[in-house]
GROMACS .gro file of C-alpha atoms in nm:
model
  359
    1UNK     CA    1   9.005  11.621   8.171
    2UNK     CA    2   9.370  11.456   8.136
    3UNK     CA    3   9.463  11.387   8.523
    4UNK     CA    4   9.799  11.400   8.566
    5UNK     CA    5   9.997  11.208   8.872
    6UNK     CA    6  10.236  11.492   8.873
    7UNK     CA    7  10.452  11.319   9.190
    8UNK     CA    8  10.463  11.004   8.934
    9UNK     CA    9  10.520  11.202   8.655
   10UNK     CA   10  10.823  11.430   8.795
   11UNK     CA   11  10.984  11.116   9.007
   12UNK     CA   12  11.041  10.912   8.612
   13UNK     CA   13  11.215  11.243   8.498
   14UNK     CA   14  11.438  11.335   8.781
   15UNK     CA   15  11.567  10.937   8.766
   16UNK     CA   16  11.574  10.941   8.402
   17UNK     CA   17  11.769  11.303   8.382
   18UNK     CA   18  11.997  11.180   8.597
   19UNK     CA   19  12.103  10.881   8.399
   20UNK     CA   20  12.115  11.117   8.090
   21UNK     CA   21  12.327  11.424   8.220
   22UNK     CA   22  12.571  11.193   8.401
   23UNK     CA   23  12.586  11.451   8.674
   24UNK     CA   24  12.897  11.533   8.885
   25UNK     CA   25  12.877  11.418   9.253
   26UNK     CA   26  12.974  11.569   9.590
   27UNK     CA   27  12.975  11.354   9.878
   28UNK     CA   28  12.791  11.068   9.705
   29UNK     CA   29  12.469  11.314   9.578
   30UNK     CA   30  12.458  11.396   9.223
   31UNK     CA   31  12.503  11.806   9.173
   32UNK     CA   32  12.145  11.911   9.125
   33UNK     CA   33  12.289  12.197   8.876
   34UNK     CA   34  12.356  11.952   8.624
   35UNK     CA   35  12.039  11.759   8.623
   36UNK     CA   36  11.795  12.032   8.679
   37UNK     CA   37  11.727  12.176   8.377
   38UNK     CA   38  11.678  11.812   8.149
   39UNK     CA   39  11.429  11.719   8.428
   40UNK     CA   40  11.215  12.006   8.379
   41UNK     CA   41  11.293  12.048   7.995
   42UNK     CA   42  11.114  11.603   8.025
   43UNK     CA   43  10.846  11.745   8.240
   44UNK     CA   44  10.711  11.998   7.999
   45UNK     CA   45  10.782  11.829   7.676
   46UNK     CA   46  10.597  11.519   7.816
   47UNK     CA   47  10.325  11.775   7.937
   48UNK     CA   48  10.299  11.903   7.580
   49UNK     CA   49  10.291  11.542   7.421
   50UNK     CA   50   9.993  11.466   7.684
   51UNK     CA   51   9.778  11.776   7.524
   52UNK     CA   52   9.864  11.753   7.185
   53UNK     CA   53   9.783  11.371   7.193
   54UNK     CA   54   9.469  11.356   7.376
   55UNK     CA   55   9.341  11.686   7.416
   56UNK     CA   56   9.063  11.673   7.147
   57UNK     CA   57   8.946  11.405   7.298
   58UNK     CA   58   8.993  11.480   7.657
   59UNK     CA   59   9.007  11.841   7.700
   60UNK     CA   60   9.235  12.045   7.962
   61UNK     CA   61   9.554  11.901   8.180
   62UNK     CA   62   9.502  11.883   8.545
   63UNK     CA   63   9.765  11.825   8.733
   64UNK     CA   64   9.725  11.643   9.067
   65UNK     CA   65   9.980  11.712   9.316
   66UNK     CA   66  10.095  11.530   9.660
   67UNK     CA   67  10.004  11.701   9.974
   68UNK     CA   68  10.056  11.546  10.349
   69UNK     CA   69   9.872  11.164  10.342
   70UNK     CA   70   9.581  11.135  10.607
   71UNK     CA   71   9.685  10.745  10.536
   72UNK     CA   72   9.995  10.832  10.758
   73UNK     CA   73   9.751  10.913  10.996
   74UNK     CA   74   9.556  10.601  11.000
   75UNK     CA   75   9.885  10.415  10.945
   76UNK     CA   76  10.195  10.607  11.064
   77UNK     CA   77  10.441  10.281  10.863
   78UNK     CA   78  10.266  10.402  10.552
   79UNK     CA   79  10.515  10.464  10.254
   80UNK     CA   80  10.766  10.506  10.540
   81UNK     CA   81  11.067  10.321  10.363
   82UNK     CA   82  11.062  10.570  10.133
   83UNK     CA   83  11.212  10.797  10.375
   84UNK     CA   84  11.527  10.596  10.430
   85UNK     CA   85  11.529  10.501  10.045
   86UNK     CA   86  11.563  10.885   9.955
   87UNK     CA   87  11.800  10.951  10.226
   88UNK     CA   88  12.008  10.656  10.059
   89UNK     CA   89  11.965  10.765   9.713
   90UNK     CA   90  12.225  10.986   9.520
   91UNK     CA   91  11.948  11.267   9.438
   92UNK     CA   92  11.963  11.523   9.736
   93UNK     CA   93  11.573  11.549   9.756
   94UNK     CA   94  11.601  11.852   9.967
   95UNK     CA   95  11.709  12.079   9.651
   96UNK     CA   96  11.493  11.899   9.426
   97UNK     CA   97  11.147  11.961   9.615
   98UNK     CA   98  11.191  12.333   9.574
   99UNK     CA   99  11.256  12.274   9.191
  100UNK     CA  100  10.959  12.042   9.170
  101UNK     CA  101  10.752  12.307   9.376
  102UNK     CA  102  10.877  12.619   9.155
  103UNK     CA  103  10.755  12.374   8.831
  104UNK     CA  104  10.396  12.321   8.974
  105UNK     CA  105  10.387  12.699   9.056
  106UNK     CA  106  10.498  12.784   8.724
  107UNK     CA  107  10.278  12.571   8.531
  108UNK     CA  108  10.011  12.709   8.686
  109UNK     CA  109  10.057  13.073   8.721
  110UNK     CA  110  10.239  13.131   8.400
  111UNK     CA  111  10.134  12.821   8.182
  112UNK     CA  112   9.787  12.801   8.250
  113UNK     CA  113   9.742  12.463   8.350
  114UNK     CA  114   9.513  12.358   8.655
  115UNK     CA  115   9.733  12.253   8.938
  116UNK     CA  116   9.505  12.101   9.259
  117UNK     CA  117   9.708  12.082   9.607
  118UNK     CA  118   9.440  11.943   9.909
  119UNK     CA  119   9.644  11.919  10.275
  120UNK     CA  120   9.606  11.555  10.368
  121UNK     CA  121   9.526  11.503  10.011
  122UNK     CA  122   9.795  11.216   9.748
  123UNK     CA  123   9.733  11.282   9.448
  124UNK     CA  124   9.553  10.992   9.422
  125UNK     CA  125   9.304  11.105   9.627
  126UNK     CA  126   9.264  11.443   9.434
  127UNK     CA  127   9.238  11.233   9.109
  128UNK     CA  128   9.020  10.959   9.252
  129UNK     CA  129   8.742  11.275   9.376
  130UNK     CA  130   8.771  11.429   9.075
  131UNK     CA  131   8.682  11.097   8.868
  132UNK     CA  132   8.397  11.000   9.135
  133UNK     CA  133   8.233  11.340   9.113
  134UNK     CA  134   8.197  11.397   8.751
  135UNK     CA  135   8.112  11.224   8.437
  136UNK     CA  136   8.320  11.412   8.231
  137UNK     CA  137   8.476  11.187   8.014
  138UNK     CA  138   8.863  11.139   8.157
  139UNK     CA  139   9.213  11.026   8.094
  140UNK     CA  140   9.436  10.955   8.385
  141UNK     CA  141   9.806  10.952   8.343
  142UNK     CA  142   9.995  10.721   8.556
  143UNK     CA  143  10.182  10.384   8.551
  144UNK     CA  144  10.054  10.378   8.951
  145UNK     CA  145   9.888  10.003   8.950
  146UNK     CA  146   9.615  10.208   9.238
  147UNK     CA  147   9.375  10.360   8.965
  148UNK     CA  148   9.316  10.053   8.791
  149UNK     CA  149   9.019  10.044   9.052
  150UNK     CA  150   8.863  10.375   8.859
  151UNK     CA  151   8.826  10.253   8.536
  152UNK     CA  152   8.504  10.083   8.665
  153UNK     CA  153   8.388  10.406   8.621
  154UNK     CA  154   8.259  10.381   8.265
  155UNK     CA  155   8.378  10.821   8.209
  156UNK     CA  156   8.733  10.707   8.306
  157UNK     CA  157   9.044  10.546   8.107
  158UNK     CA  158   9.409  10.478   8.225
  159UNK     CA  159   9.685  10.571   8.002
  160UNK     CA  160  10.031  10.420   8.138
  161UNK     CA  161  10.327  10.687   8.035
  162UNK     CA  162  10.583  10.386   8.073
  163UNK     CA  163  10.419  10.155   7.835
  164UNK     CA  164  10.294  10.389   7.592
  165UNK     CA  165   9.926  10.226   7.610
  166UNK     CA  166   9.570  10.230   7.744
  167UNK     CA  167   9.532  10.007   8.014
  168UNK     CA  168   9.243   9.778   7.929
  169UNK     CA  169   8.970   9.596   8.099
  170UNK     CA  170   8.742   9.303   7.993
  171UNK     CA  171   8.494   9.402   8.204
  172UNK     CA  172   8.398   9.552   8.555
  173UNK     CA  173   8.387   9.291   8.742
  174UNK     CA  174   8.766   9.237   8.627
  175UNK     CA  175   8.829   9.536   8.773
  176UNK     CA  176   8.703   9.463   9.092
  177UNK     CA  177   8.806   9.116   9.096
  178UNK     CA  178   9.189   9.272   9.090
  179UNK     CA  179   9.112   9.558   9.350
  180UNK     CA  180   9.001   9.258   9.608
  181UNK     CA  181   9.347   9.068   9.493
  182UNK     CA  182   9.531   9.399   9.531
  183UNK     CA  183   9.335   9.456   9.889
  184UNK     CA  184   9.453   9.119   9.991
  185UNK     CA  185   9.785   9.121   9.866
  186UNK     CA  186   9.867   9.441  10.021
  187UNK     CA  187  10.101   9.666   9.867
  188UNK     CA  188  10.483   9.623   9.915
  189UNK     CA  189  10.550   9.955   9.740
  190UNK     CA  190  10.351  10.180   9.993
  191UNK     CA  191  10.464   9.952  10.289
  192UNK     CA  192  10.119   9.784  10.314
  193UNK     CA  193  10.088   9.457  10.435
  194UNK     CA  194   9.935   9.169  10.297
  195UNK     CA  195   9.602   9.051  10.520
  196UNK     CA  196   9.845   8.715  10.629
  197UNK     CA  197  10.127   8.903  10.730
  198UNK     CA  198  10.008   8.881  11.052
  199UNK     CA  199   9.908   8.531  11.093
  200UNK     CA  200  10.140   8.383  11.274
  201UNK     CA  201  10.481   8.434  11.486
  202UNK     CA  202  10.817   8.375  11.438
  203UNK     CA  203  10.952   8.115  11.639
  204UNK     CA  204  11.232   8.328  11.782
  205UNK     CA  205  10.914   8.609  11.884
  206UNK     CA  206  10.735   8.289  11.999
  207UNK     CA  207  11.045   8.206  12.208
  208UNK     CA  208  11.063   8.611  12.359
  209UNK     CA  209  10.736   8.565  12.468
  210UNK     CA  210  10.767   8.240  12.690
  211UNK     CA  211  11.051   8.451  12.822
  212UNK     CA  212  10.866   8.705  12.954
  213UNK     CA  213  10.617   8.447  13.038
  214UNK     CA  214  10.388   8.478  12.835
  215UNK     CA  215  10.246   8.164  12.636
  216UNK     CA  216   9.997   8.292  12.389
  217UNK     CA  217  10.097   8.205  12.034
  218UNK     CA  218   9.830   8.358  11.835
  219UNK     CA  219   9.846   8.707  11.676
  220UNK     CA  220   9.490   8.762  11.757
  221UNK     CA  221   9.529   8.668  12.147
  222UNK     CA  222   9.888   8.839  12.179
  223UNK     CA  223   9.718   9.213  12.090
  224UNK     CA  224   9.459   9.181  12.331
  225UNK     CA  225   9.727   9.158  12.614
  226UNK     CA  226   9.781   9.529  12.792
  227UNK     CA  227  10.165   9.426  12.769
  228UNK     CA  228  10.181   9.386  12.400
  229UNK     CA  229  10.325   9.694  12.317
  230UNK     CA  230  10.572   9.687  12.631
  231UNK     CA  231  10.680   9.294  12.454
  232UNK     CA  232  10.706   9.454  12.111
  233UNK     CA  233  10.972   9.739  12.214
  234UNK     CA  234  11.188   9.484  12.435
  235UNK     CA  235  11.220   9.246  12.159
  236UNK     CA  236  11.513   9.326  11.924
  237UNK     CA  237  11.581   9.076  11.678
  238UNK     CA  238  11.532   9.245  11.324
  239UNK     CA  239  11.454   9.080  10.941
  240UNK     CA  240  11.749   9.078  10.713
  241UNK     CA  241  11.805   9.183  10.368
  242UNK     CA  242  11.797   8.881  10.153
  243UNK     CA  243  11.965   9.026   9.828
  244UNK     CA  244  12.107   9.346   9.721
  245UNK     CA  245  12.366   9.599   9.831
  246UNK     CA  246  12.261   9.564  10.150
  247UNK     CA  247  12.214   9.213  10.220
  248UNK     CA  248  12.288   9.041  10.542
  249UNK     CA  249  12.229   9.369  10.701
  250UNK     CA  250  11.928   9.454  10.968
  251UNK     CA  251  11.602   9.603  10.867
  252UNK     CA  252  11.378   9.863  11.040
  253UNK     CA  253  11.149   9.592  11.102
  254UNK     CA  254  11.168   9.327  11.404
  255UNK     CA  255  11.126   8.971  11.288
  256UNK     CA  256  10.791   8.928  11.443
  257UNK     CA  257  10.604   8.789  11.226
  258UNK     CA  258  10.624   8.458  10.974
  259UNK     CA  259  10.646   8.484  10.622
  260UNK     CA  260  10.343   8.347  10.387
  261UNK     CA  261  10.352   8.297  10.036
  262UNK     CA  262  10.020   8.349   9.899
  263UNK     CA  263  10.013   8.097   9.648
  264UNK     CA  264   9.717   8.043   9.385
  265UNK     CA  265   9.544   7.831   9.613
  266UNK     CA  266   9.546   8.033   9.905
  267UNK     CA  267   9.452   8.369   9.732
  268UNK     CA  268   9.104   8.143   9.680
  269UNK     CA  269   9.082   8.055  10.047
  270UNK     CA  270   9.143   8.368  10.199
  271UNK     CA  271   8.899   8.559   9.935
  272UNK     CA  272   8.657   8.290  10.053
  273UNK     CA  273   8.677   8.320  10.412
  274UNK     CA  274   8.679   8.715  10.342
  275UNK     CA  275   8.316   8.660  10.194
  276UNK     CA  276   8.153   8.414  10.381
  277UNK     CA  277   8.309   8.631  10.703
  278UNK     CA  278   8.431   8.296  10.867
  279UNK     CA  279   8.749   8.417  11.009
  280UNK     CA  280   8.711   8.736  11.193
  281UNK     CA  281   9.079   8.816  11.261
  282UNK     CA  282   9.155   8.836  10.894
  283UNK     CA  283   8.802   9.031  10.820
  284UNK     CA  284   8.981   9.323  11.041
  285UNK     CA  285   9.291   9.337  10.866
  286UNK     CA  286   9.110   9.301  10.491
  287UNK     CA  287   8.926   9.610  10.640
  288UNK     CA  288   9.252   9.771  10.757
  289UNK     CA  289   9.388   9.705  10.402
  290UNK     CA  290   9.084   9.817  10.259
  291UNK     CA  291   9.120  10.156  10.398
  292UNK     CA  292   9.439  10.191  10.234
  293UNK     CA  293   9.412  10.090   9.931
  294UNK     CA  294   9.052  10.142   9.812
  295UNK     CA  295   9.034  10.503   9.666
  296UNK     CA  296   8.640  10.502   9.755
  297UNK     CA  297   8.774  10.531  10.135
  298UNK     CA  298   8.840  10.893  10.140
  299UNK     CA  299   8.743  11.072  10.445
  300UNK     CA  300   8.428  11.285  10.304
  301UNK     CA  301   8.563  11.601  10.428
  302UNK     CA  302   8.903  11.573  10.231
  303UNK     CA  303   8.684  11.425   9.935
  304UNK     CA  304   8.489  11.749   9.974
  305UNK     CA  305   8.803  11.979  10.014
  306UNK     CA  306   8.937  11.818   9.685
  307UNK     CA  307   8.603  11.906   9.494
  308UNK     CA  308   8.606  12.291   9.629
  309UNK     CA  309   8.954  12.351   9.546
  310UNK     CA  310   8.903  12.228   9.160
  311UNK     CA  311   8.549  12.489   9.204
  312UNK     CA  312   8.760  12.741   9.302
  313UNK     CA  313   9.038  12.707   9.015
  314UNK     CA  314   8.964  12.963   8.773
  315UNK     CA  315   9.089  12.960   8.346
  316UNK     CA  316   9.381  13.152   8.430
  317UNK     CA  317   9.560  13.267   8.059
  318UNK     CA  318   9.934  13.167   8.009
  319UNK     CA  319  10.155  13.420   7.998
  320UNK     CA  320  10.380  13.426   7.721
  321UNK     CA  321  10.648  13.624   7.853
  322UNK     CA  322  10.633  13.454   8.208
  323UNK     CA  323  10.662  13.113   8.000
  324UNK     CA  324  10.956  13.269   7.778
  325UNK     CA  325  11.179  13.420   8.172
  326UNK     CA  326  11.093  13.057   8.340
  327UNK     CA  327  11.261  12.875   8.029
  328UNK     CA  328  11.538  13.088   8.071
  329UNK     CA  329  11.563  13.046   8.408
  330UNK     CA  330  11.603  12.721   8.355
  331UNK     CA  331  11.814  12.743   7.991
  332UNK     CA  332  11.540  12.580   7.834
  333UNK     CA  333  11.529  12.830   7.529
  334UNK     CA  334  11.465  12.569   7.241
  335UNK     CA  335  11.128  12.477   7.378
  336UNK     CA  336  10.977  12.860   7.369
  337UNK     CA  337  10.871  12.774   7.009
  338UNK     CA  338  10.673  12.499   7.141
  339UNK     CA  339  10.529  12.600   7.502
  340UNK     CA  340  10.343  12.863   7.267
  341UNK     CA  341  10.091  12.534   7.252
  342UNK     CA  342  10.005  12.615   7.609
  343UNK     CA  343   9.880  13.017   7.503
  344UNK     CA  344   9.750  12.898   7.180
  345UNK     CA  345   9.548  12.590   7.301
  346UNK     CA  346   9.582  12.546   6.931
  347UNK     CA  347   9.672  12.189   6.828
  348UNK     CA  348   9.770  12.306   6.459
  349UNK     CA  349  10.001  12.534   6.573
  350UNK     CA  350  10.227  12.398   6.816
  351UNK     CA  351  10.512  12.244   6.631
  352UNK     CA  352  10.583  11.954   6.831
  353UNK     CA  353  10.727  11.594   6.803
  354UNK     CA  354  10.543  11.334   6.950
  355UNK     CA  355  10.826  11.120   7.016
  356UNK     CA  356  10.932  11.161   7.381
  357UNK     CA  357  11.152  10.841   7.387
  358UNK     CA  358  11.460  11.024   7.415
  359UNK     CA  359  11.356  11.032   7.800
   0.00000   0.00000   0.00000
């Protein structure tokens, strides 16, 4: 199987047609018209480069799409920036997501490629189930630092799109050496915290609590006081943006608690008192981490969902003329000659460049 992170996938080529087409903009959102076409035309032709290049050695696409997180659920702040960064950014997302929906539908019904949707299922969970549950030998596609963690499955390789390489490992305990790094670290990009985050307070939080008279000054004491919650909405003092367009300004976050660096030196003493289980605070919030992070956390019933929707995917047939209508639809008429790959499944007979560095 080639596993495809089709949310990773689509978000390089809406970015990357943007910056090509040069679109018009109305009210500070670039006109989706003018954009919409090159990102699907970089979708497919990528799509195309993935079969013809690994294939043989791989066998069939399967594309892994995003449905709602259960992580949300666990941790409602997960990946929850990223609301306020799209609403910010100059693509209108809410006439892209029907374009990127009418692709995956497409794809599937008329192209012939598998296409697995799970509610409460990322795609990283559908690709993570799929790699855990089979020992067919697998490729997945992604630049996503998360599956690093499956290559210690001996079946499974990583092939970043961005770099253009195989992502490599020494051995597996290199692997698992970086997943308990990555565990500890957090993850800034999903809005995961590192285990220290919480370690200590600010001194203006310190200062809001001796106001409301309350003189604890450890994280671990604070949350086991009823009124926690109440002191947490009343305070109002928010971080800052350090640098960018928006610096100076407030955050969504209240400046509760103290930054850490995690230097070199106390990566090693937090992985140590993670092992020998000394400090029980931080054990808790490795384990809430853990959860987040650690694709062999799935909820078994979601795992199991996953696994029955692939069961249930039959080998639908492309459809030529389908293919031909949706290329139109999207004036995409110099790649017919080449989708014909997808109804051929015939490596010899697609006539297609390899070179996709014009996106």
């Amino acid at each position: 199987m080639i596993l495809v992170d089709f949310a990773h996938l689509c978000n390089r080529y809406i970015f990357t047609a943007v910056a090509n087409a040069k679109p018009k903009k109305i009210k500070g959102k670039a006109v989706t018209e003018d954009f919409a076409g090159l990102f699907v035309h970089g979708v497919i032709t990528n799509l195309l480069f993935l079969s013809k290049e690994f294939s043989k050695e791989y066998g069939e696409l399967v594309l892994a799409l995003e449905g709602k997180s259960w992580r949300k659920e666990f941790y409602p702040e997960y990946k929850a920036h990223r609301v306020k960064k799209r609403t910010e950014s100059d693509v209108n997302w809410d006439e892209i997501y029907p374009i990127i929906n009418d692709l995956s539908n497409s794809l599937k019904e008329h192209f012939g490629i598998k296409a697995i949707k799970v509610e409460r299922a990322e795609g990283d969970d559908v690709i993570a189930a799929l790699i855990k549950n089979s020992s067919e030998k697998s490729l997945i596609v992604s630049s996503d630092k998360d599956f690093k963690q499956l290559c210690i499955h001996n079946h499974a390789n990583l092939y970043d799109p961005i770099k253009r390489k195989m992502v490599e490992f020494e051995s597996d305990k290199e692997v698992m050496d970086e997943l308990f790094k990555h565990i500890i670290k957090g993850d800034e990009s999903d809005n995961i915290p590192s285990v220290i985050s919480k370690e200590k307070f600010t001194p203006e939080f310190i200062a809001h609590l001796q106001q409301n008279d309350v003189f604890v000054t450890s994280p671990e004491e604070f949350f086991k006081l009823e009124i926690s919650s109440h002191l947490i909405d009343k305070y109002d003092v928010y971080e800052k943006y350090i640098s960018g367009k928006q610096k100076g300004e407030n955050k969504e976050t209240k400046a509760i608690f103290k930054k850490t660096m995690i230097t070199a030196n106390k990566l090693k003493e937090i992985a140590q008192e993670i092992k020998d289980e000394s400090n029980q605070w931080l054990l808790e919030q490795y384990k809430f981490n853990k959860k987040l992070i650690d694709l062999s956390e799935i909820p078994e019933d979601i795992e199991k969902s996953i696994l029955d929707e692939f069961k249930s995917l039959k080998n639908i047939e492309a459809n030529p003329m389908e293919m031909v209508n949706f290329c139109a639809k999207y004036r995409l008429m110099s790649l017919v000659k080449d989708i014909q790959f997808f109804h051929t499944n015939d490596v010899k007979s697609a006539e297609l460049s390899l070179d996709s560095s014009e996106w």
